[in-house]
Amino acid sequence: MNTPTAYYEQGTAAERWERGRLFFEAKEYTAAARVLDSLAGEAPEQLAPRLLLARAYYHSAQLTRAEGELRAILERWPVEDYAQLMLGRTLERQGRAAEAARYLRIAAAMAGEFPEDGR
């Protein structure tokens, strides 16, 4: 008998990308992560599925997974400002504010936002 996971892995990469986006837009973040996980594994050089996967993990409170995906993204794309911001927010949500501050500062600087006092 087919397991429920077969649905999440069924179809072409383009079909799974669309399915993952639809689940995400419907706020079905766990389902989106299940679809996007295999897609991101197949094409690790593609940024969009990996970012959406990290966002799905974040919104479904899978913070350790979100952190891991975001660190992998930043290893490959260190100038990805949204990943910097997301990693900062993920660390904050885990109660690691001191560690998060670095990533939040980098994201703000990349967005051209500088503190008034020059620090």
PDB file of C-alpha atoms in Angstrom:
ATOM      1  CA  MET A   1       0.000   0.000   0.000  1.00  0.00           C
ATOM      2  CA  ASN A   2       1.245   3.517  -0.773  1.00  0.00           C
ATOM      3  CA  THR A   3       2.331   5.579   2.166  1.00  0.00           C
ATOM      4  CA  PRO A   4       1.090   9.158   2.531  1.00  0.00           C
ATOM      5  CA  THR A   5       4.585  10.437   1.747  1.00  0.00           C
ATOM      6  CA  ALA A   6       4.258   9.193  -1.839  1.00  0.00           C
ATOM      7  CA  TYR A   7       1.940  12.122  -2.595  1.00  0.00           C
ATOM      8  CA  TYR A   8       4.514  14.656  -1.473  1.00  0.00           C
ATOM      9  CA  GLU A   9       7.209  13.171  -3.715  1.00  0.00           C
ATOM     10  CA  GLN A  10       4.988  12.549  -6.742  1.00  0.00           C
ATOM     11  CA  GLY A  11       5.383  14.455 -10.014  1.00  0.00           C
ATOM     12  CA  THR A  12       8.031  16.436 -11.784  1.00  0.00           C
ATOM     13  CA  ALA A  13      10.231  18.961 -10.017  1.00  0.00           C
ATOM     14  CA  ALA A  14       8.096  21.780 -11.440  1.00  0.00           C
ATOM     15  CA  GLU A  15       4.887  20.143 -10.191  1.00  0.00           C
ATOM     16  CA  ARG A  16       6.351  19.617  -6.727  1.00  0.00           C
ATOM     17  CA  TRP A  17       7.614  23.215  -6.640  1.00  0.00           C
ATOM     18  CA  GLU A  18       4.105  24.433  -7.441  1.00  0.00           C
ATOM     19  CA  ARG A  19       2.564  22.046  -4.888  1.00  0.00           C
ATOM     20  CA  GLY A  20       5.009  23.223  -2.220  1.00  0.00           C
ATOM     21  CA  ARG A  21       4.204  26.860  -2.985  1.00  0.00           C
ATOM     22  CA  LEU A  22       0.470  26.159  -2.829  1.00  0.00           C
ATOM     23  CA  PHE A  23       0.794  24.445   0.535  1.00  0.00           C
ATOM     24  CA  PHE A  24       2.893  27.357   1.792  1.00  0.00           C
ATOM     25  CA  GLU A  25       0.416  29.965   0.549  1.00  0.00           C
ATOM     26  CA  ALA A  26      -2.391  27.991   2.230  1.00  0.00           C
ATOM     27  CA  LYS A  27      -0.362  28.158   5.475  1.00  0.00           C
ATOM     28  CA  GLU A  28       0.048  24.373   5.452  1.00  0.00           C
ATOM     29  CA  TYR A  29       3.689  24.766   6.394  1.00  0.00           C
ATOM     30  CA  THR A  30       4.390  21.192   7.463  1.00  0.00           C
ATOM     31  CA  ALA A  31       3.000  19.846   4.187  1.00  0.00           C
ATOM     32  CA  ALA A  32       4.985  22.449   2.252  1.00  0.00           C
ATOM     33  CA  ALA A  33       8.163  21.368   4.029  1.00  0.00           C
ATOM     34  CA  ARG A  34       7.512  17.729   3.182  1.00  0.00           C
ATOM     35  CA  VAL A  35       7.202  18.561  -0.515  1.00  0.00           C
ATOM     36  CA  LEU A  36      10.094  21.012  -0.616  1.00  0.00           C
ATOM     37  CA  ASP A  37      12.523  18.858   1.350  1.00  0.00           C
ATOM     38  CA  SER A  38      12.968  16.308  -1.421  1.00  0.00           C
ATOM     39  CA  LEU A  39      12.977  19.023  -4.069  1.00  0.00           C
ATOM     40  CA  ALA A  40      15.732  20.966  -2.301  1.00  0.00           C
ATOM     41  CA  GLY A  41      17.710  17.749  -1.905  1.00  0.00           C
ATOM     42  CA  GLU A  42      17.510  17.053  -5.624  1.00  0.00           C
ATOM     43  CA  ALA A  43      18.627  20.527  -6.641  1.00  0.00           C
ATOM     44  CA  PRO A  44      20.741  22.024  -3.837  1.00  0.00           C
ATOM     45  CA  GLU A  45      22.066  24.629  -6.261  1.00  0.00           C
ATOM     46  CA  GLN A  46      18.590  26.199  -6.539  1.00  0.00           C
ATOM     47  CA  LEU A  47      18.075  28.941  -3.972  1.00  0.00           C
ATOM     48  CA  ALA A  48      14.291  29.467  -4.193  1.00  0.00           C
ATOM     49  CA  PRO A  49      13.182  25.991  -3.038  1.00  0.00           C
ATOM     50  CA  ARG A  50      15.693  26.059  -0.211  1.00  0.00           C
ATOM     51  CA  LEU A  51      14.551  29.466   1.037  1.00  0.00           C
ATOM     52  CA  LEU A  52      10.913  28.441   0.883  1.00  0.00           C
ATOM     53  CA  LEU A  53      11.792  25.215   2.711  1.00  0.00           C
ATOM     54  CA  ALA A  54      13.525  27.216   5.451  1.00  0.00           C
ATOM     55  CA  ARG A  55      10.486  29.483   5.720  1.00  0.00           C
ATOM     56  CA  ALA A  56       8.161  26.467   5.933  1.00  0.00           C
ATOM     57  CA  TYR A  57      10.308  25.001   8.702  1.00  0.00           C
ATOM     58  CA  TYR A  58      10.275  28.346  10.538  1.00  0.00           C
ATOM     59  CA  HIS A  59       6.518  28.777  10.309  1.00  0.00           C
ATOM     60  CA  SER A  60       5.869  25.178  11.384  1.00  0.00           C
ATOM     61  CA  ALA A  61       8.139  25.675  14.425  1.00  0.00           C
ATOM     62  CA  GLN A  62      10.762  23.238  13.144  1.00  0.00           C
ATOM     63  CA  LEU A  63      13.406  25.724  14.224  1.00  0.00           C
ATOM     64  CA  THR A  64      16.381  23.371  14.306  1.00  0.00           C
ATOM     65  CA  ARG A  65      15.667  22.347  10.733  1.00  0.00           C
ATOM     66  CA  ALA A  66      15.142  25.972   9.706  1.00  0.00           C
ATOM     67  CA  GLU A  67      18.461  26.913  11.269  1.00  0.00           C
ATOM     68  CA  GLY A  68      20.260  24.064   9.494  1.00  0.00           C
ATOM     69  CA  GLU A  69      18.782  24.957   6.115  1.00  0.00           C
ATOM     70  CA  LEU A  70      19.554  28.643   6.556  1.00  0.00           C
ATOM     71  CA  ARG A  71      23.147  27.942   7.555  1.00  0.00           C
ATOM     72  CA  ALA A  72      23.536  25.728   4.470  1.00  0.00           C
ATOM     73  CA  ILE A  73      22.075  28.495   2.304  1.00  0.00           C
ATOM     74  CA  LEU A  74      24.446  31.085   3.758  1.00  0.00           C
ATOM     75  CA  GLU A  75      27.406  28.780   3.273  1.00  0.00           C
ATOM     76  CA  ARG A  76      26.616  28.675  -0.442  1.00  0.00           C
ATOM     77  CA  TRP A  77      25.177  32.228  -0.797  1.00  0.00           C
ATOM     78  CA  PRO A  78      26.723  34.395   1.968  1.00  0.00           C
ATOM     79  CA  VAL A  79      25.250  37.597   0.506  1.00  0.00           C
ATOM     80  CA  GLU A  80      21.650  36.340   0.672  1.00  0.00           C
ATOM     81  CA  ASP A  81      20.259  39.071   2.932  1.00  0.00           C
ATOM     82  CA  TYR A  82      16.879  37.429   3.485  1.00  0.00           C
ATOM     83  CA  ALA A  83      18.558  34.250   4.737  1.00  0.00           C
ATOM     84  CA  GLN A  84      20.634  36.401   7.117  1.00  0.00           C
ATOM     85  CA  LEU A  85      17.441  37.966   8.462  1.00  0.00           C
ATOM     86  CA  MET A  86      15.640  34.626   8.727  1.00  0.00           C
ATOM     87  CA  LEU A  87      18.541  33.024  10.558  1.00  0.00           C
ATOM     88  CA  GLY A  88      18.564  35.910  13.010  1.00  0.00           C
ATOM     89  CA  ARG A  89      14.825  35.572  13.591  1.00  0.00           C
ATOM     90  CA  THR A  90      15.106  31.796  13.930  1.00  0.00           C
ATOM     91  CA  LEU A  91      17.831  32.123  16.556  1.00  0.00           C
ATOM     92  CA  GLU A  92      15.799  34.763  18.413  1.00  0.00           C
ATOM     93  CA  ARG A  93      12.820  32.436  18.454  1.00  0.00           C
ATOM     94  CA  GLN A  94      15.037  29.762  19.992  1.00  0.00           C
ATOM     95  CA  GLY A  95      16.008  32.175  22.781  1.00  0.00           C
ATOM     96  CA  ARG A  96      19.483  32.809  21.352  1.00  0.00           C
ATOM     97  CA  ALA A  97      19.278  36.595  21.015  1.00  0.00           C
ATOM     98  CA  ALA A  98      22.993  37.245  21.441  1.00  0.00           C
ATOM     99  CA  GLU A  99      23.828  34.878  18.580  1.00  0.00           C
ATOM    100  CA  ALA A 100      20.962  36.275  16.484  1.00  0.00           C
ATOM    101  CA  ALA A 101      22.190  39.870  16.761  1.00  0.00           C
ATOM    102  CA  ARG A 102      25.086  39.264  14.362  1.00  0.00           C
ATOM    103  CA  TYR A 103      22.824  37.996  11.579  1.00  0.00           C
ATOM    104  CA  LEU A 104      20.252  40.724  12.147  1.00  0.00           C
ATOM    105  CA  ARG A 105      22.956  43.413  11.921  1.00  0.00           C
ATOM    106  CA  ILE A 106      24.305  41.916   8.699  1.00  0.00           C
ATOM    107  CA  ALA A 107      20.802  41.761   7.199  1.00  0.00           C
ATOM    108  CA  ALA A 108      20.106  45.369   8.183  1.00  0.00           C
ATOM    109  CA  ALA A 109      23.403  46.561   6.724  1.00  0.00           C
ATOM    110  CA  MET A 110      22.740  44.691   3.494  1.00  0.00           C
ATOM    111  CA  ALA A 111      19.339  46.403   3.305  1.00  0.00           C
ATOM    112  CA  GLY A 112      20.988  49.793   3.846  1.00  0.00           C
ATOM    113  CA  GLU A 113      19.575  50.245   7.336  1.00  0.00           C
ATOM    114  CA  PHE A 114      22.113  51.667   9.735  1.00  0.00           C
ATOM    115  CA  PRO A 115      21.544  52.629  13.376  1.00  0.00           C
ATOM    116  CA  GLU A 116      21.209  56.333  14.176  1.00  0.00           C
ATOM    117  CA  ASP A 117      24.146  56.285  16.599  1.00  0.00           C
ATOM    118  CA  GLY A 118      26.551  54.874  13.978  1.00  0.00           C
ATOM    119  CA  ARG A 119      27.144  51.527  15.711  1.00  0.00           C
TER     120      ARG A 119
END
